[in-house]
Short mmCIF file of C-alpha atoms and ligand atoms in Angstrom, two decimals:
data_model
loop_
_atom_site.label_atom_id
_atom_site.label_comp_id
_atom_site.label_asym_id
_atom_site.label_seq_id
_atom_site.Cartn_x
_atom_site.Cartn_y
_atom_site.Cartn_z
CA UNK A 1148 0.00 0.00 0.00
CA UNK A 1149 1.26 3.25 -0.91
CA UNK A 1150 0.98 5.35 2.65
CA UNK A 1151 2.38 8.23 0.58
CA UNK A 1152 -0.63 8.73 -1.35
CA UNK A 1153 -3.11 7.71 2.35
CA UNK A 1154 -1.07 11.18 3.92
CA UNK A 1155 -2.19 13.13 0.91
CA UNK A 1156 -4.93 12.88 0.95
CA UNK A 1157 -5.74 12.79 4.47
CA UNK A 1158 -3.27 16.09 5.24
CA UNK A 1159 -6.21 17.84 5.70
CA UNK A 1160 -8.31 15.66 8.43
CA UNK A 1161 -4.93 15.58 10.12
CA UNK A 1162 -4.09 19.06 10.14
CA UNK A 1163 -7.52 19.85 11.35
CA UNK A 1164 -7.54 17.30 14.02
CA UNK A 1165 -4.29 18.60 15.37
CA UNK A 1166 -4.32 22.01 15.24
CA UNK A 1167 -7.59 21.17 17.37
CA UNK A 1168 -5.78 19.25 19.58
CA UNK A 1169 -2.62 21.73 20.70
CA UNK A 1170 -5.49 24.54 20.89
CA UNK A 1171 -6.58 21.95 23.14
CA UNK A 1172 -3.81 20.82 24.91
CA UNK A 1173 -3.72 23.35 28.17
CA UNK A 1174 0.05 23.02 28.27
CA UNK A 1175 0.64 24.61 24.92
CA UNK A 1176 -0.05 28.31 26.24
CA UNK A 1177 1.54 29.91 23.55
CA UNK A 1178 -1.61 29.64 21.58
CA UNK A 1179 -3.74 31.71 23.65
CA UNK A 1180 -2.38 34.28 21.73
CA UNK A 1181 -3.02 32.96 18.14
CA UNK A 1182 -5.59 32.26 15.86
CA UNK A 1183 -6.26 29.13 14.22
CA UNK A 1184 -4.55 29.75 11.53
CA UNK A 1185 -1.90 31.38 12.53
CA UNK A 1186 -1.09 28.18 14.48
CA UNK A 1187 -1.84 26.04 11.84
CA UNK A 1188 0.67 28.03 9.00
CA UNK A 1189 3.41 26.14 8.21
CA UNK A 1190 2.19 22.28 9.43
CA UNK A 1191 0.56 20.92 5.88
CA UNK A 1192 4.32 21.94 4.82
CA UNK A 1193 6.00 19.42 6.72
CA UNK A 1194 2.82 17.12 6.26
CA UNK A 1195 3.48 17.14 2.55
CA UNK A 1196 7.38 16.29 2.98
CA UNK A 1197 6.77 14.02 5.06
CA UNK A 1198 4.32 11.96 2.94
CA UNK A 1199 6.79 12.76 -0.14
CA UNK A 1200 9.23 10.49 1.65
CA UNK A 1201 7.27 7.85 2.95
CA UNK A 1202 6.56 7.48 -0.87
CA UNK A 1203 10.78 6.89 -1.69
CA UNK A 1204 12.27 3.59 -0.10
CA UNK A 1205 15.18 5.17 1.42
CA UNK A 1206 14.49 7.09 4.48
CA UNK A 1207 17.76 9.09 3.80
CA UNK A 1208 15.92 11.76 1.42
CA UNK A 1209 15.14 13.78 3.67
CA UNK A 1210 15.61 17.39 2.47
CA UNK A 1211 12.66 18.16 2.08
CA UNK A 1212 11.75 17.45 6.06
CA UNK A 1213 14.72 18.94 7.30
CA UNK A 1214 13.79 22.06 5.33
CA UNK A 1215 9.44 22.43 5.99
CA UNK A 1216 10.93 21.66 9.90
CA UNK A 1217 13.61 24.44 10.08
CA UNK A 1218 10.93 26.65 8.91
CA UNK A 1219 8.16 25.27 11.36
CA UNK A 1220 10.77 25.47 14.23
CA UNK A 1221 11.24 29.55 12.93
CA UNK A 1222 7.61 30.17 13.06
CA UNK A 1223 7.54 28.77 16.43
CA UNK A 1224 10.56 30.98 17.72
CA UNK A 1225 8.69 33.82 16.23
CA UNK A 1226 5.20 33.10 17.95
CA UNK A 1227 6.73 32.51 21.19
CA UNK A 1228 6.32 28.88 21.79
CA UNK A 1229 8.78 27.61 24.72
CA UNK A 1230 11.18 24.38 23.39
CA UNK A 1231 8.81 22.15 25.73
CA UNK A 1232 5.25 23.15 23.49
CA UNK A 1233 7.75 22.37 20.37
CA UNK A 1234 7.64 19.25 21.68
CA UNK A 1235 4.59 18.63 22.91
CA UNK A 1236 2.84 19.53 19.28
CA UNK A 1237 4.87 17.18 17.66
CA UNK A 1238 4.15 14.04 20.08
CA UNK A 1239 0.40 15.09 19.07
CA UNK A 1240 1.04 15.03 15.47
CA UNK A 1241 2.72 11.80 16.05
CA UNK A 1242 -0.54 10.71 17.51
CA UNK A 1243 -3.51 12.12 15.10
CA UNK A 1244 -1.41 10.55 11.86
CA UNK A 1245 -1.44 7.31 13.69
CA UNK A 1246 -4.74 7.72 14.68
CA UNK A 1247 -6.15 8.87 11.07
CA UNK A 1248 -4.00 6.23 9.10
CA UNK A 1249 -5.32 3.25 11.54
CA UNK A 1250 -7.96 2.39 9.67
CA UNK A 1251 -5.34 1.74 6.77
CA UNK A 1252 -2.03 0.56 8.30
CA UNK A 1253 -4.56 -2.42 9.57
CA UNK A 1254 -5.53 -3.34 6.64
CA UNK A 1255 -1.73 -3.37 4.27
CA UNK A 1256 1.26 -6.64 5.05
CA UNK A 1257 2.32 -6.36 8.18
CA UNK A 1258 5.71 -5.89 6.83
CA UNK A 1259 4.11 -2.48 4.91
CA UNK A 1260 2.95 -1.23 8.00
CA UNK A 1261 6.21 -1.49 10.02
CA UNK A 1262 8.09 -0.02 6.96
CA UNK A 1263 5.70 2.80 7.46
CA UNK A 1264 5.44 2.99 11.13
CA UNK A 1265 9.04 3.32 11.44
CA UNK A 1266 9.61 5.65 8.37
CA UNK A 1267 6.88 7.94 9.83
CA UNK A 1268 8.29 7.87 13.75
CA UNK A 1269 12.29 8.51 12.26
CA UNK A 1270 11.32 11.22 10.27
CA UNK A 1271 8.90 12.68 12.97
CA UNK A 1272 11.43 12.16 15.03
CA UNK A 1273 14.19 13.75 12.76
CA UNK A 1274 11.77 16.78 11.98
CA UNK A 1275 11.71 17.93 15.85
CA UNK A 1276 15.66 17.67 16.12
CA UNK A 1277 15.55 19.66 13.03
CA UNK A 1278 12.93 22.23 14.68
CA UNK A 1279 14.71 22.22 17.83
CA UNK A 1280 17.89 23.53 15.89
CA UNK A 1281 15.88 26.38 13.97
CA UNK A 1282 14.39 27.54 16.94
CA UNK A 1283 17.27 27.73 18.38
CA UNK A 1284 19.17 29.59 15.96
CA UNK A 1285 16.58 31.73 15.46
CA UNK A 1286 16.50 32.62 18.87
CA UNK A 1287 19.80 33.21 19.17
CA UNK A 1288 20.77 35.06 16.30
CA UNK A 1289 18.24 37.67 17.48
CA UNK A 1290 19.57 37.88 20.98
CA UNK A 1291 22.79 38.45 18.73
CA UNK A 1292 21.44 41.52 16.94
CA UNK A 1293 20.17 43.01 20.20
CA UNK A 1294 23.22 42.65 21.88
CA UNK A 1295 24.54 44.91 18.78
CA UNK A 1296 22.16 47.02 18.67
CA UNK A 1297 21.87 47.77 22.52
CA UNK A 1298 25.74 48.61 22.09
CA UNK A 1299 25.20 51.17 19.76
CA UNK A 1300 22.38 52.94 21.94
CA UNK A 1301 24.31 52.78 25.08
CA UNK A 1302 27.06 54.76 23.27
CA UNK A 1303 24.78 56.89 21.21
CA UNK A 1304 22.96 57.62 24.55
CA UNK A 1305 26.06 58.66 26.48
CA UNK A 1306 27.47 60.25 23.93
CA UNK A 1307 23.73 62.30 23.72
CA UNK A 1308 23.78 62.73 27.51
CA UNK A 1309 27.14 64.21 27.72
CA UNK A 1310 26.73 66.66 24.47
CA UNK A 1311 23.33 68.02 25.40
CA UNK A 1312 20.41 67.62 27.71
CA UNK A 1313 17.47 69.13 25.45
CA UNK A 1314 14.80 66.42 25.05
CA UNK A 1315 16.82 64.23 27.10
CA UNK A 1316 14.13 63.09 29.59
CA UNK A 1317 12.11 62.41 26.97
CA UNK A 1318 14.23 60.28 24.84
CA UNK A 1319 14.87 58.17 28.15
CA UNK A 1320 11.59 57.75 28.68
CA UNK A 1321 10.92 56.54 24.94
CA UNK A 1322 13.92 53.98 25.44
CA UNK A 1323 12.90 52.40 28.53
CA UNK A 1324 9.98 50.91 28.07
CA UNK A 1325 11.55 48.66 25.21
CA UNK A 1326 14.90 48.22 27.04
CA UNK A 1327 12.48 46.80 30.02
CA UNK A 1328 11.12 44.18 27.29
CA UNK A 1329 14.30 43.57 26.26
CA UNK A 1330 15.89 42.24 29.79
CA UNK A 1331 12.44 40.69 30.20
CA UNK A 1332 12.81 38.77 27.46
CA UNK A 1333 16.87 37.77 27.61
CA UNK A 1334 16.27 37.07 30.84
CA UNK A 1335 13.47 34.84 30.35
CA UNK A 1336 14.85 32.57 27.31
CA UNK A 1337 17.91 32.45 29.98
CA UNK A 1338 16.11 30.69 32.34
CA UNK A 1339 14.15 28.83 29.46
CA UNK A 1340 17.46 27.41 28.39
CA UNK A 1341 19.09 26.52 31.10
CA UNK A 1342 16.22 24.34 32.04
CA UNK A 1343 16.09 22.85 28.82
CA UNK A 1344 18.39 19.33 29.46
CA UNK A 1345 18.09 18.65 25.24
CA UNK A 1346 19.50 22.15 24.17
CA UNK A 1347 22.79 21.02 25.56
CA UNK A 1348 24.42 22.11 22.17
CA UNK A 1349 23.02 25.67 22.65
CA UNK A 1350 25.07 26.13 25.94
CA UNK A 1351 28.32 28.47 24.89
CA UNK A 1352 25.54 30.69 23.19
CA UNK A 1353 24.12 31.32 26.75
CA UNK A 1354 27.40 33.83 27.20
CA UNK A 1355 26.15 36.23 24.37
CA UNK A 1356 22.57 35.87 26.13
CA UNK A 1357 24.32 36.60 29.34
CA UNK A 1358 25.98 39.65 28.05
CA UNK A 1359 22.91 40.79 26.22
CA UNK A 1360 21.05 41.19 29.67
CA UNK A 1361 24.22 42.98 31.00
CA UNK A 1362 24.01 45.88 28.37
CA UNK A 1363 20.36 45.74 29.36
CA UNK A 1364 20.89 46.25 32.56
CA UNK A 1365 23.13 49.10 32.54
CA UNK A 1366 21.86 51.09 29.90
CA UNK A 1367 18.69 50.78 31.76
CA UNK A 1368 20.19 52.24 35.02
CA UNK A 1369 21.92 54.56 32.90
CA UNK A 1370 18.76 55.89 31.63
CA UNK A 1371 16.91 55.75 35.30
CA UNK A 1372 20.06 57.61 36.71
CA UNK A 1373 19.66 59.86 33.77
CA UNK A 1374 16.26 60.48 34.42
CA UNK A 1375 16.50 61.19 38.07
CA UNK A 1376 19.55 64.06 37.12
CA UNK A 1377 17.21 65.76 34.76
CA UNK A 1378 14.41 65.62 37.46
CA UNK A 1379 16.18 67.22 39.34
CA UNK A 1380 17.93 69.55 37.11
CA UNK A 1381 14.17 70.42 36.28
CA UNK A 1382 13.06 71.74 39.90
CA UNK A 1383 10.51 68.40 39.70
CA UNK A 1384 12.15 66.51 42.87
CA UNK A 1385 10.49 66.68 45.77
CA UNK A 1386 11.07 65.42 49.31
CA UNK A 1387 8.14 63.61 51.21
CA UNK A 1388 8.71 63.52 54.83
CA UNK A 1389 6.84 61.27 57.09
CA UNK A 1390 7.31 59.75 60.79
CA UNK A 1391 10.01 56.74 59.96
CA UNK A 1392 11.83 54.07 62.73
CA UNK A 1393 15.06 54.43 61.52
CA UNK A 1394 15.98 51.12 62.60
CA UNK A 1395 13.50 49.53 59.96
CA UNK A 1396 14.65 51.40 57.71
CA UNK A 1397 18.06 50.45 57.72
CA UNK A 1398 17.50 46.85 58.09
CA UNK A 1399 15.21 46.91 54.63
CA UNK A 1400 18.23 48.53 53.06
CA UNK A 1401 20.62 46.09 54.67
CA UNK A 1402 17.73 43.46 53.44
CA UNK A 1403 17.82 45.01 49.67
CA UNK A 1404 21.71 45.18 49.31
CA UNK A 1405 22.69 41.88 50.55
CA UNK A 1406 22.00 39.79 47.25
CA UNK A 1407 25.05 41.61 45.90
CA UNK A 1408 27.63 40.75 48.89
CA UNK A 1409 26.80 36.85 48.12
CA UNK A 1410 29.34 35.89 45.53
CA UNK A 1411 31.74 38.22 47.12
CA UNK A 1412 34.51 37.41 50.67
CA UNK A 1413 32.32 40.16 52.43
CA UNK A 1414 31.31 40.46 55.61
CA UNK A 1415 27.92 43.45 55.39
CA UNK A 1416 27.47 44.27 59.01
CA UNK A 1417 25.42 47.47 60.66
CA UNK A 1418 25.30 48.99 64.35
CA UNK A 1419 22.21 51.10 64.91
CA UNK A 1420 22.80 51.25 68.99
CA UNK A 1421 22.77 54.91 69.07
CA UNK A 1422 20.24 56.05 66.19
CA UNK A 1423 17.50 58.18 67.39
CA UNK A 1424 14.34 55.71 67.02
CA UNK A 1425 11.98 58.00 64.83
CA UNK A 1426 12.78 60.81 62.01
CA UNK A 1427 10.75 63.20 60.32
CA UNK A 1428 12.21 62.21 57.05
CA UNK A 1429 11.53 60.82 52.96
CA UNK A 1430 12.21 56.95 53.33
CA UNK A 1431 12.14 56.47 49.71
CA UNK A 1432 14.79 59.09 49.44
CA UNK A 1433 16.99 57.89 52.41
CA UNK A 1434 16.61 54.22 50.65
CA UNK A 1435 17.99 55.57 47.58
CA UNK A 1436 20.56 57.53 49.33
CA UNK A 1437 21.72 54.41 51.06
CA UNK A 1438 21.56 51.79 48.30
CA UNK A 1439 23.91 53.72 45.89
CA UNK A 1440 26.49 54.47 49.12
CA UNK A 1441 26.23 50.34 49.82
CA UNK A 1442 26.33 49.54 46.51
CA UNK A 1443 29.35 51.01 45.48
CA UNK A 1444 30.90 50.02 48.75
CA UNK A 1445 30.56 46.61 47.69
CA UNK A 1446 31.68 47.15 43.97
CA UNK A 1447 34.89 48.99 44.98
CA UNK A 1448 35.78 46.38 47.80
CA UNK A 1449 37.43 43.04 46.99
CA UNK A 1450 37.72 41.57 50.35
CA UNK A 1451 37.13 41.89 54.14
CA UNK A 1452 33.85 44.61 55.36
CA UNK A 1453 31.06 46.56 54.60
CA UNK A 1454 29.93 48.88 57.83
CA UNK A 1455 26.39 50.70 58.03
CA UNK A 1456 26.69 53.21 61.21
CA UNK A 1457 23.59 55.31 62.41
CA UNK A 1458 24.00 57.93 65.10
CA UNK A 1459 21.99 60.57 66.40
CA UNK A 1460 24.32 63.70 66.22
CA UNK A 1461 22.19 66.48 68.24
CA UNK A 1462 18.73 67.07 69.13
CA UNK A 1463 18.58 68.26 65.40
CA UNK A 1464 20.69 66.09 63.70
CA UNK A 1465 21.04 62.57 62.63
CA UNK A 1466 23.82 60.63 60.85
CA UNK A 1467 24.63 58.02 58.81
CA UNK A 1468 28.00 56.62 57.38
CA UNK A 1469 29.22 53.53 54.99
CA UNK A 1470 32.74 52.22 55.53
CA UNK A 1471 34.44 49.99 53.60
CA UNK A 1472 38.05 48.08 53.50
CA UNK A 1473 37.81 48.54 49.68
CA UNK A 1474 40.08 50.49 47.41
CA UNK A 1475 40.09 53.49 48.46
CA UNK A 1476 39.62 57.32 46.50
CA UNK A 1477 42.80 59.33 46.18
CA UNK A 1478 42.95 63.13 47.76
CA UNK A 1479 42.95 64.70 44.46
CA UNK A 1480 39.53 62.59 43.55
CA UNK A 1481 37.82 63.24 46.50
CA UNK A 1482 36.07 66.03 45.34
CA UNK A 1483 34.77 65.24 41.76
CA UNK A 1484 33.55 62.02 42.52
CA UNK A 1485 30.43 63.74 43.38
CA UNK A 1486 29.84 64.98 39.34
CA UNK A 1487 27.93 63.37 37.28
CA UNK A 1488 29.76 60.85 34.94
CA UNK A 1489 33.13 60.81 36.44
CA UNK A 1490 34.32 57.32 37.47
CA UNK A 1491 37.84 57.31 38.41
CA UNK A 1492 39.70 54.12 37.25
CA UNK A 1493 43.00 53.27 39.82
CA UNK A 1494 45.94 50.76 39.64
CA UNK A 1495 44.17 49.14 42.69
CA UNK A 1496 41.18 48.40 40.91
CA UNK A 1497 40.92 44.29 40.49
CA UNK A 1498 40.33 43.63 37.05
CA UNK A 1499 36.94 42.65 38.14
CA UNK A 1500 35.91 46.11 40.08
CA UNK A 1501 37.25 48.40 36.40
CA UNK A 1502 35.20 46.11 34.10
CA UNK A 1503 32.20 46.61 36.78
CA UNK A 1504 29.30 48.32 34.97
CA UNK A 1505 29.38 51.82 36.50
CA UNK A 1506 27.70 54.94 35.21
CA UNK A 1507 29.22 57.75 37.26
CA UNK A 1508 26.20 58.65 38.44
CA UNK A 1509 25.32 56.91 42.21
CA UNK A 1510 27.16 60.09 44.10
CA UNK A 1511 25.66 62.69 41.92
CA UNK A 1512 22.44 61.31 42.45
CA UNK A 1513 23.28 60.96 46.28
CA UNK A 1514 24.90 64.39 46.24
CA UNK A 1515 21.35 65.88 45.16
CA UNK A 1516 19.17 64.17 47.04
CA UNK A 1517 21.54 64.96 49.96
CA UNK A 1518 21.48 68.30 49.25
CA UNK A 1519 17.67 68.48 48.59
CA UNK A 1520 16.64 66.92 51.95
CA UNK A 1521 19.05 70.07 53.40
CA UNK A 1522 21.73 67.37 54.68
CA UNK A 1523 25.70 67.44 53.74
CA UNK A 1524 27.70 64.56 52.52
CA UNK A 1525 31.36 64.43 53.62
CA UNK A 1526 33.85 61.44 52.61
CA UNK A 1527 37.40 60.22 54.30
CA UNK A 1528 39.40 57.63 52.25
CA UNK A 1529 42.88 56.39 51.80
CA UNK A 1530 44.02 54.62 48.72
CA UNK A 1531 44.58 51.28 49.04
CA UNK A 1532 42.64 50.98 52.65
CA UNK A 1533 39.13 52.24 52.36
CA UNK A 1534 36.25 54.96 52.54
CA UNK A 1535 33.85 56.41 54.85
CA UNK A 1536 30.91 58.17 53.35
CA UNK A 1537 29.09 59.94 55.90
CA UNK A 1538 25.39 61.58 55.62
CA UNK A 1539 23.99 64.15 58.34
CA UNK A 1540 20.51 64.51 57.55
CA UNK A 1541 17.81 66.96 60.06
CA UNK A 1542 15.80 65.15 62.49
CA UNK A 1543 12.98 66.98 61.04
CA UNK A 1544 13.10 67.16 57.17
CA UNK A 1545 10.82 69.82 55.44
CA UNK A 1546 8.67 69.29 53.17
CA UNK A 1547 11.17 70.65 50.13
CA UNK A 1548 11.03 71.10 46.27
CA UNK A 1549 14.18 72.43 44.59
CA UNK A 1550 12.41 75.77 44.28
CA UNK A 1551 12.14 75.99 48.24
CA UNK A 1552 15.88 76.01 48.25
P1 ADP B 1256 29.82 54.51 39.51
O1 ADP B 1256 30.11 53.74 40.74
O2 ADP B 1256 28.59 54.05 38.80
O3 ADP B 1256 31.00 54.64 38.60
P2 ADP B 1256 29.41 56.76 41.30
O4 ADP B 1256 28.96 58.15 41.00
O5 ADP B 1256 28.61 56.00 42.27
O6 ADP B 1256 29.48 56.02 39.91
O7 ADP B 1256 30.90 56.83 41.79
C1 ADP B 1256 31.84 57.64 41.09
C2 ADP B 1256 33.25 57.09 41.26
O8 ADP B 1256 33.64 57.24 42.62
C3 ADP B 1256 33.33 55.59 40.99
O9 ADP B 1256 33.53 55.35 39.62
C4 ADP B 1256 34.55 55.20 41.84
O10 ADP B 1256 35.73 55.49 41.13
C5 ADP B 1256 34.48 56.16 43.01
N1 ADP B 1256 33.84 55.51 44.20
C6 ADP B 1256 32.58 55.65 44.64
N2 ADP B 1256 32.38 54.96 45.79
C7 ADP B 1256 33.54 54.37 46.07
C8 ADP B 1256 34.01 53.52 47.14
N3 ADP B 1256 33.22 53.13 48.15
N4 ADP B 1256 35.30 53.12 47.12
C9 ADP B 1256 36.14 53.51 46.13
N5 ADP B 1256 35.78 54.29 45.10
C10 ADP B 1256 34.51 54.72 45.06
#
């Protein structure tokens, strides 16, 4: 019996019958978002190869699988399907054939059926290695482009935030939203492939992934950072005050930071013994204040501590300072740390700390909010043995705008 001819002209009933059943099948979600026919595109193509070599005797024609499958596996990349629902459509195709060509395969020589069992099941089978690999590809190669393409922003966006800030908080507005989609997405397929045991082959790829999120990431803070400069360059920041317990406070910062001192030989400790209990004060803006002061206490130190210190100075004043055993800030840098974009790169620096994404930013933005909430920022620090940047903020913060000042 010719099973050849049987597919032919039974593609139809079996496309129907399976696009019906992965619509059906509640662990293929990526269909929720597609029609019918949008799912069912490019299936009767690797239908009709396959039934164009069940009709040769050697099973090693297979061209014209390898190429409807590279293209199915494309569309599927494209529409969002996850590796797993790759799979799981083709174990139901596997299923409605054998289902619609019963009827037939019981009735040809046993030895014709098992010819066309097992031509059907090794070129099902070699179709989803085939998909596998497109999608794959596919994926990658446009991970690949983004990675390029984020390059180019990041430098066309510093370049545009050094020459000029017209339209500048505007433009960083446009870019974020896609730059969030962008991480979302790297960062999902990330996960995606490193639970995915078969896409072994895929694994060195998983570096340009890696670094793809990494651009992400800091031209996304870049922009934020950016943002929160202009804001203030604007007159538009503002500081909230409300009744805070300082001592939650600084544990929720502690609590926020601490991911970062995990793959490091840091020890993050903080004494809050002699903080005054409650301040009249912005959280959010202390929070923010604090993070960027940890932060780069961990980036610049290699090994040994991170201190958080809170004292209550007078009946008016409160304090706060962040020591580190890092690398320390030479005399002559002291002072322009505090500018916006100026990182200072030293012979101390590990290889590790200079290639650590920085945007010269943190202390500006700490500078200004210090400044805004009527506090001063002072630092101490020795090349070589570490830095001490302390905050001395009023008990009683005013409700400010930059136009108050
Ligand atoms: P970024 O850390 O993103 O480069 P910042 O404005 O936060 O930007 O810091 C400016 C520069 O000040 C950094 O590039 C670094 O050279 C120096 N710096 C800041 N904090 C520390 C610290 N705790 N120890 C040593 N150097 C520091």
């Amino acid at each position: 019996m010719d099973f050849s001819q049987v597919l032919h002209q039974k593609t139809n009933t079996i496309v129907e019958q399976w696009v019906t059943a992965v619509f059906d099948d509640q662990h293929i979600e990526a269909t929720n978002e597609l029609t019918f026919k949008e799912v069912r595109n490019s299936l009767p193509r690797v239908l009709q190869a396959l039934a164009t070599v069940l009709s040769e005797s050697e099973v090693s024609d297979l061209q014209t699988v390898v190429e409807a499958s590279l293209e199915h596996g494309k569309i599927r990349a494209e529409q969002g399907f996850e590796p797993a629902e790759i799979a799981r459509e083709y174990r139901l195709l596997r299923f409605v054939i054998f289902s619609v060509l019963e009827e037939d395969l019981v009735q040809a020589s046993a030895s014709d059926t098992l010819r066309a069992v097992r031509l059907i099941d090794t070129i099902i089978d070699e179709a989803i290695a085939r998909c596998f690999n497109s999608y794959t590809q596919g994926r990658l190669s446009e991970l690949e482009q983004l990675k390029g393409q984020l390059q180019l922003t990041n430098q066309e966006l510093t370049r545009l935030v050094r020459t000029s800030r017209d339209n500048l908080s505007q433009l960083a507005h446009e870019l974020k939203t896609p730059l969030t989609s962008i991480i979302g997405y790297a960062d999902l397929f990330l996960r995606q492939q490193q639970n995915q045991n078969k896409l072994k082959s895929a694994q060195p790829n998983l570096e340009n992934i890696e670094q793809v999120l990494r651009s992400g990431r800091l031209l996304l803070r870049l922009i934020n950072d950016t943002l929160e400069i202009s804001r203030y360059n604007a007159g538009q920041m503002t500081v909230q005050p409300i009744a805070v317990k300082v001592p939650e406070l600084l544990q929720t910062a502690i609590e926020m930071i601490h991911p970062l001192v995990k793959s490091k030989d840091l020890a993050l400790t903080m004494n809050c013994d002699r903080a005054p209990q409650e301040v009249w004060t912005d959280p959010l803006r202390v929070q923010q204040i604090l993070t960027n002061l940890l932060s780069n206490a961990i980036r610049y130190t290699v090994q040994g501590s991170v201190h958080l210190e809170c004292w209550q100075v007078s009946d008016h004043q409160w304090a706060l300072a962040v020591s580190d055993s890092g690398i320390g800030i030479a005399a002559t840098d002291q002072a322009r740390i505090f500018a916006p974009y100026v990182r200072v790169e030293t012979i101390t620096m590990s290889p590790e700390t200079k290639a650590s994404e920085g945007t010269g930013l943190g202390l500006a933005i700490v500078d200004q909010l210090v400044n805004l909430m009527q506090g001063e920022i002072k630092v101490e620090s020795k090349l070589g043995q570490g830095s001490i940047f302390t905050v001395y903020l009023p008990i009683n913060s005013k409700t400010t705008d930059l136009a108050s000042l």
